PDB file of C-alpha atoms and ligand atoms in Angstrom:
ATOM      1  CA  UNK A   9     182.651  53.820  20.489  1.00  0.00           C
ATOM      2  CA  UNK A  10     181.279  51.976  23.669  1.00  0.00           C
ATOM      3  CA  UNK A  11     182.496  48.646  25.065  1.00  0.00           C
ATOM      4  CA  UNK A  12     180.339  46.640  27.209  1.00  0.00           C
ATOM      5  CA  UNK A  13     181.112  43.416  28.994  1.00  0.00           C
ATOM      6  CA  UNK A  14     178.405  40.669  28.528  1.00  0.00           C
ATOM      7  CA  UNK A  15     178.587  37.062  30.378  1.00  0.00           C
ATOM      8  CA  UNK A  16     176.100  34.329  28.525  1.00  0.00           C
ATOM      9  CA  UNK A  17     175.606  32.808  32.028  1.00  0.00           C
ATOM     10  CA  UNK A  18     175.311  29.452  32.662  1.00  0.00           C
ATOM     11  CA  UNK A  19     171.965  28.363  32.222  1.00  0.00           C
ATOM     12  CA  UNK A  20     171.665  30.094  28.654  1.00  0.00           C
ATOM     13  CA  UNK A  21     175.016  27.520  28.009  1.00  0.00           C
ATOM     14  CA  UNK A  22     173.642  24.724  29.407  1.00  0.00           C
ATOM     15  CA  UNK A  23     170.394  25.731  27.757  1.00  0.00           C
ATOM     16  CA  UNK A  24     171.858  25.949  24.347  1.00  0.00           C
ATOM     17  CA  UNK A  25     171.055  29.817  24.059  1.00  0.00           C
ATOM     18  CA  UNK A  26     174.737  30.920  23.487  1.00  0.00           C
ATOM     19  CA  UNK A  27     174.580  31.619  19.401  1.00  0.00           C
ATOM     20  CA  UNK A  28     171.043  33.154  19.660  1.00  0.00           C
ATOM     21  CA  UNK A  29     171.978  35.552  22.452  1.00  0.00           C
ATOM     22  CA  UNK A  30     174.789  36.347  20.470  1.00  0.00           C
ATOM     23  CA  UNK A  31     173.286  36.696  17.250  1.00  0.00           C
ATOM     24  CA  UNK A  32     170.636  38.956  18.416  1.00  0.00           C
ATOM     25  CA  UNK A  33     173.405  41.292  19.472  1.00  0.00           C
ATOM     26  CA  UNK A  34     175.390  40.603  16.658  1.00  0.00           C
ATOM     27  CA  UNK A  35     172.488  41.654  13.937  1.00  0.00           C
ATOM     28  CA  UNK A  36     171.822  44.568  16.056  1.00  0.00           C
ATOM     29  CA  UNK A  37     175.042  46.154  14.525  1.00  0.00           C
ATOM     30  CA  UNK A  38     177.398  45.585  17.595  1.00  0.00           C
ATOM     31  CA  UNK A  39     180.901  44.542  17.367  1.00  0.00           C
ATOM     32  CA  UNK A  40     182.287  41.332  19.008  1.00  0.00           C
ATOM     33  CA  UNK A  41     185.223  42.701  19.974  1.00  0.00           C
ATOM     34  CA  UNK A  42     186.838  40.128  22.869  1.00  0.00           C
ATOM     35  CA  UNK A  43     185.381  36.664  23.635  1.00  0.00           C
ATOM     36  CA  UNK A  44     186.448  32.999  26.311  1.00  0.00           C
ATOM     37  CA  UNK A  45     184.797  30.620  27.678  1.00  0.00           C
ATOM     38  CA  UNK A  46     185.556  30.538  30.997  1.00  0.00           C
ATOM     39  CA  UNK A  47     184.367  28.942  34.490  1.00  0.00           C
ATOM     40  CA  UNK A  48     184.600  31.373  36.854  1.00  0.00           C
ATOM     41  CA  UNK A  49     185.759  30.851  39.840  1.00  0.00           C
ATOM     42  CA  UNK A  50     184.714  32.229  43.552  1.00  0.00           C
ATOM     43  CA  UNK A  51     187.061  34.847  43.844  1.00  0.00           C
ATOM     44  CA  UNK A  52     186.400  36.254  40.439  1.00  0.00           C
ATOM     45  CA  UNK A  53     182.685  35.767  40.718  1.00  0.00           C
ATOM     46  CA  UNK A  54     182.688  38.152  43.767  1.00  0.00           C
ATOM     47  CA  UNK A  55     184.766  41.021  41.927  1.00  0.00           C
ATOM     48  CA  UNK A  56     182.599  40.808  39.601  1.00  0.00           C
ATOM     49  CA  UNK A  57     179.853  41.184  41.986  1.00  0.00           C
ATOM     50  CA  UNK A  58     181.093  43.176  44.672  1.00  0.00           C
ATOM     51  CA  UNK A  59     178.559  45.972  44.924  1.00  0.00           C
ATOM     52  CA  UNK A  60     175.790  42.953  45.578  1.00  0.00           C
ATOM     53  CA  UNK A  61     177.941  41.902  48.350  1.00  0.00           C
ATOM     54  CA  UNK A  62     176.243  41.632  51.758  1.00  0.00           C
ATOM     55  CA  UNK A  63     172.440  41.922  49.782  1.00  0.00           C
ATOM     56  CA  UNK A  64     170.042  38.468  50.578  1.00  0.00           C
ATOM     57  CA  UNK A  65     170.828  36.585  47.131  1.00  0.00           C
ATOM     58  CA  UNK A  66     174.618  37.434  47.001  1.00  0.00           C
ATOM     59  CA  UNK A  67     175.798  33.854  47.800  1.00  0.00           C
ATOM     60  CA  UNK A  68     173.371  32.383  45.510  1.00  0.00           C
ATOM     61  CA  UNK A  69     174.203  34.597  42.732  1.00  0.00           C
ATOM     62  CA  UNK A  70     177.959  34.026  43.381  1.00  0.00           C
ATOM     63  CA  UNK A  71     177.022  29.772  43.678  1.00  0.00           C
ATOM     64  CA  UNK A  72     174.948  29.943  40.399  1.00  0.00           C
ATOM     65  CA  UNK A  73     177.267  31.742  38.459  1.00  0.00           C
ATOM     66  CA  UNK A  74     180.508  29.881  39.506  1.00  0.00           C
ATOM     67  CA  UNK A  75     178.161  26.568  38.849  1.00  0.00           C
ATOM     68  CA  UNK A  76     178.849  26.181  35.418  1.00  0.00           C
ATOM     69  CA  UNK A  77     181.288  27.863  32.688  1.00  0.00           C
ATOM     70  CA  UNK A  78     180.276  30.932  30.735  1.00  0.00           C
ATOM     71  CA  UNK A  79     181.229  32.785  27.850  1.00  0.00           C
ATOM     72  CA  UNK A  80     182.307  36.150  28.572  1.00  0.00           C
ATOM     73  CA  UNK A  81     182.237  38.866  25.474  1.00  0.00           C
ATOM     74  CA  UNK A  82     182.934  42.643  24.750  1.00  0.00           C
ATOM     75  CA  UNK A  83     180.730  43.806  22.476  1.00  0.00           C
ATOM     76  CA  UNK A  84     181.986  47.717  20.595  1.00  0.00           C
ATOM     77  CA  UNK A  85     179.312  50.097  18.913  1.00  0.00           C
ATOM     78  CA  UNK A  86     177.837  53.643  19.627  1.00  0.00           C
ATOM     79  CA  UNK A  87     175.833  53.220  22.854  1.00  0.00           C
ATOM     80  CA  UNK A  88     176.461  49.296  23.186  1.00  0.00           C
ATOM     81  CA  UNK A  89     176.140  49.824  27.163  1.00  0.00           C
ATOM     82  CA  UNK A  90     172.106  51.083  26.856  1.00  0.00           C
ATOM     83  CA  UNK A  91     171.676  49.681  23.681  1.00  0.00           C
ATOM     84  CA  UNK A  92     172.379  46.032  25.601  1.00  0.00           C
ATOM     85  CA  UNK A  93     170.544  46.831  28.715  1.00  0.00           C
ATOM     86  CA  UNK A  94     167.620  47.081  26.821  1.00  0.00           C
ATOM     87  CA  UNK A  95     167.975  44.138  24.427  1.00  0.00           C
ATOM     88  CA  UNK A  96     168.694  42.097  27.847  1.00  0.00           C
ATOM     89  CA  UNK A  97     165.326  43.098  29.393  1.00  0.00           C
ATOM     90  CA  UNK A  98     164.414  44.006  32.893  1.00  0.00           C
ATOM     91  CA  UNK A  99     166.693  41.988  35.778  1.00  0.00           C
ATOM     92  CA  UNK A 100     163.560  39.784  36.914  1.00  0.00           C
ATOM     93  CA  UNK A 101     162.574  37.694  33.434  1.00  0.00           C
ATOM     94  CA  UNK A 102     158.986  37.684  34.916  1.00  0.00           C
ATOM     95  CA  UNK A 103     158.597  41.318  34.262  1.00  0.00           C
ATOM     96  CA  UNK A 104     161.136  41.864  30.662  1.00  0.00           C
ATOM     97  CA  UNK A 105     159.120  42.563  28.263  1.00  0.00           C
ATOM     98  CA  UNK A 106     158.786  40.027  25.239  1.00  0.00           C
ATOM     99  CA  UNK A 107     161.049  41.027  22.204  1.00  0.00           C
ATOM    100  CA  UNK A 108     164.472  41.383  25.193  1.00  0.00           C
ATOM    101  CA  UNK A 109     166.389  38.330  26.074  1.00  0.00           C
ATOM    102  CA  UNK A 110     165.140  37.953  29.474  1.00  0.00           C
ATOM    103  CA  UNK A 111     161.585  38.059  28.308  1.00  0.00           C
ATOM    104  CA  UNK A 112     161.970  35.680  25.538  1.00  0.00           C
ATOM    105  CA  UNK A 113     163.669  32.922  27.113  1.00  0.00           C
ATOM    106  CA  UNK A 114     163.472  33.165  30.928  1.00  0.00           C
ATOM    107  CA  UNK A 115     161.169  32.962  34.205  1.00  0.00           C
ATOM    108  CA  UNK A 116     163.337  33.421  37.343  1.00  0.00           C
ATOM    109  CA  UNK A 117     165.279  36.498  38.452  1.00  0.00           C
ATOM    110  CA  UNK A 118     167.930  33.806  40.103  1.00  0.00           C
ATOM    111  CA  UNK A 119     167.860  32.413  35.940  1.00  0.00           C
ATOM    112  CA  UNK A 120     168.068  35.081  34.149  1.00  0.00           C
ATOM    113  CA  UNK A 121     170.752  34.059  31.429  1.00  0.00           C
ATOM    114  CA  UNK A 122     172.623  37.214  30.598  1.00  0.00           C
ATOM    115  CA  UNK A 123     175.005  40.250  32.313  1.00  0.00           C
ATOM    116  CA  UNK A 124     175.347  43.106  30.387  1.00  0.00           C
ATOM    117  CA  UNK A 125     177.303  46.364  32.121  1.00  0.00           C
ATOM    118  CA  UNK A 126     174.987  49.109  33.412  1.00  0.00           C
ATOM    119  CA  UNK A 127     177.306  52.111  33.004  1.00  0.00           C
ATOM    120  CA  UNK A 128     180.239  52.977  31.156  1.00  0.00           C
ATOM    121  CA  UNK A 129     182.078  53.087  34.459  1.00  0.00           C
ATOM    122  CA  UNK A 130     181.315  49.334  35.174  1.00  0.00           C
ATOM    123  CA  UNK A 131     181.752  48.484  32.044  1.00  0.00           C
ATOM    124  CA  UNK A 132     185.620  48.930  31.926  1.00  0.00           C
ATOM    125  CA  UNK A 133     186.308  47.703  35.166  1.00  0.00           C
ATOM    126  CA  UNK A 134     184.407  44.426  34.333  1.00  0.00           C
ATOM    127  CA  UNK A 135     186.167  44.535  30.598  1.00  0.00           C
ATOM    128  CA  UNK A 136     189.367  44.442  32.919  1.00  0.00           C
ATOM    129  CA  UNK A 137     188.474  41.793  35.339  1.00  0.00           C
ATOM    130  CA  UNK A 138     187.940  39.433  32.098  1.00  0.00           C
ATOM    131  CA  UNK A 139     190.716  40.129  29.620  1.00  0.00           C
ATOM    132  CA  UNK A 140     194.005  41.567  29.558  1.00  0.00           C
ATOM    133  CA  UNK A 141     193.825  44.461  26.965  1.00  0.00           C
ATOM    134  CA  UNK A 142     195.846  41.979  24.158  1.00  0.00           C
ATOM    135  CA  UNK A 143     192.839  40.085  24.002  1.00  0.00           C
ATOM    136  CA  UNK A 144     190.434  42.814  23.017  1.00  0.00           C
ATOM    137  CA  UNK A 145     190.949  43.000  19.133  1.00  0.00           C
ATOM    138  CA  UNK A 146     190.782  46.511  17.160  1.00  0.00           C
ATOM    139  CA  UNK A 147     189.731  45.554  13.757  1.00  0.00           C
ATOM    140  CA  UNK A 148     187.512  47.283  11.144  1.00  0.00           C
ATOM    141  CA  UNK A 149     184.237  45.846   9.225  1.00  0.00           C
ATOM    142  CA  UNK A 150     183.060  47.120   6.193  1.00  0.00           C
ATOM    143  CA  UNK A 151     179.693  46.639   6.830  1.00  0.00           C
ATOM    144  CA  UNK A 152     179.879  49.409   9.991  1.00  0.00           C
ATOM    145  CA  UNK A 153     179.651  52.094   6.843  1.00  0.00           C
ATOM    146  CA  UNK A 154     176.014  50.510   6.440  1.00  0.00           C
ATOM    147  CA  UNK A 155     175.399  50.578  10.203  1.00  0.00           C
ATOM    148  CA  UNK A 156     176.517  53.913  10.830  1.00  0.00           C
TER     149      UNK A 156
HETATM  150  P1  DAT B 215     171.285  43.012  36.346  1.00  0.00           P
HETATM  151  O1  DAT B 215     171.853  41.653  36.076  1.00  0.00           O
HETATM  152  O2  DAT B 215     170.007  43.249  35.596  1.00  0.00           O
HETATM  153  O3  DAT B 215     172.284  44.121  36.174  1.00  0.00           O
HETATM  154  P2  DAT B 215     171.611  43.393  39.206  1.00  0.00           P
HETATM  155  O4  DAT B 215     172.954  43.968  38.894  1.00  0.00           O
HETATM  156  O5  DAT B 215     170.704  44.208  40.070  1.00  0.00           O
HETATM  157  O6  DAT B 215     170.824  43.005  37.882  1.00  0.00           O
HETATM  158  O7  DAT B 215     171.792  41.976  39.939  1.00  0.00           O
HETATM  159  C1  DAT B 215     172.801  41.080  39.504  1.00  0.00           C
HETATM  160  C2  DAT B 215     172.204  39.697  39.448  1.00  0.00           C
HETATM  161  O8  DAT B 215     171.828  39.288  40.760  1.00  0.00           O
HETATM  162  C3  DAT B 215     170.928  39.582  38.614  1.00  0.00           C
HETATM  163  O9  DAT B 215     171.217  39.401  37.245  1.00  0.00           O
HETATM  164  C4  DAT B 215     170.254  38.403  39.235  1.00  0.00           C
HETATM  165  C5  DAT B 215     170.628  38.513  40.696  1.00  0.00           C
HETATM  166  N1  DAT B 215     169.593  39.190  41.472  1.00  0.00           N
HETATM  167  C6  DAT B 215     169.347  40.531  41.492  1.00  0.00           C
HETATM  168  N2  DAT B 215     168.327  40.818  42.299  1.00  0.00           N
HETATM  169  C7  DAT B 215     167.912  39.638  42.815  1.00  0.00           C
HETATM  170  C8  DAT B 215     166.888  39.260  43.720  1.00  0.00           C
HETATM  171  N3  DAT B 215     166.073  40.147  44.269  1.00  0.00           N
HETATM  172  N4  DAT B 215     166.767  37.921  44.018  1.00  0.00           N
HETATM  173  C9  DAT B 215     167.596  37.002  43.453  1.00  0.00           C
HETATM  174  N5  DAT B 215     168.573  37.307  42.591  1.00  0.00           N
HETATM  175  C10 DAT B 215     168.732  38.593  42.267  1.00  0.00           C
HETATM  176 MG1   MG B 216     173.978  44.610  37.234  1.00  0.00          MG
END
């Protein structure tokens, strides 16, 4: 099964969108597997963002997301990484289509109230940046026979 990390960024906690970003993801089937609130801090904020370094919004990004705490989850099922992507919505919430997270709830790329990994790859590096591997929980549901 797939782990991806995804950060409710700060605007969808200020904007009291937590539990209904969560939920969607939750009734999709996936698995909340890890989950802190946390306010990052600079040096985290630009690990976590290191291949934007250098690019025209990278200290805004980094200012915006260190502005305010976030809650940081790993969410486990069978293709979670795509499966989120496209329940997140295109990067600029102008353009997500309605139905994804972006597109529901958001207008500006700089706003855009979720992270969600974009490869397996990133996925587990960014899982490690945010929790140490005791507090990622391996646990069974019974309702995964009637998901998969
Ligand atoms: P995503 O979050 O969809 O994976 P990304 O990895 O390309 O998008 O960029 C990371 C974040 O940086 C994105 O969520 C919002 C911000 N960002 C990206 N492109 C931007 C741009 N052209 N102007 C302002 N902010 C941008
Ligand atoms: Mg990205």
């Amino acid at each position: 099964m797939e782990r991806s990390l995804v950060l409710i960024k700060p605007d969808a906690v200020q904007r009291g969108l937590a539990g209904e970003i969560i939920s969607r993801l939750e009734k999709k089937g996936l698995k909340i597997v890890a989950m802190k609130m946390l306010h990052m801090d600079k040096n985290l904020a630009q690990r976590h963002y290191a291949i934007h370094k250098g690019k025209a919004f990278f200290d805004d990004l980094v200012n915006f997301i260190t502005s305010s705490p976030v809650i940081a989850i790993v969410f486990q099922g069978k293709n979670a990484v795509e499966i989120i992507r496209q329940m997140m919505g295109e990067t600029d919430p102008a353009k997500a289509y309605r139905g994804t997270i972006r597109g529901d709830f958001g207008i500006d790329i700089g706003h855009n109230l979720v992270h969600g990994s974009d490869s397996l790859e990133n996925a587990s590096k960014e899982i490690d940046l945010f929790f140490s591997a005791e507090e990622i929980f391996n646990y069974e549901r019974e309702l995964d026979t009637w998901i998969y």
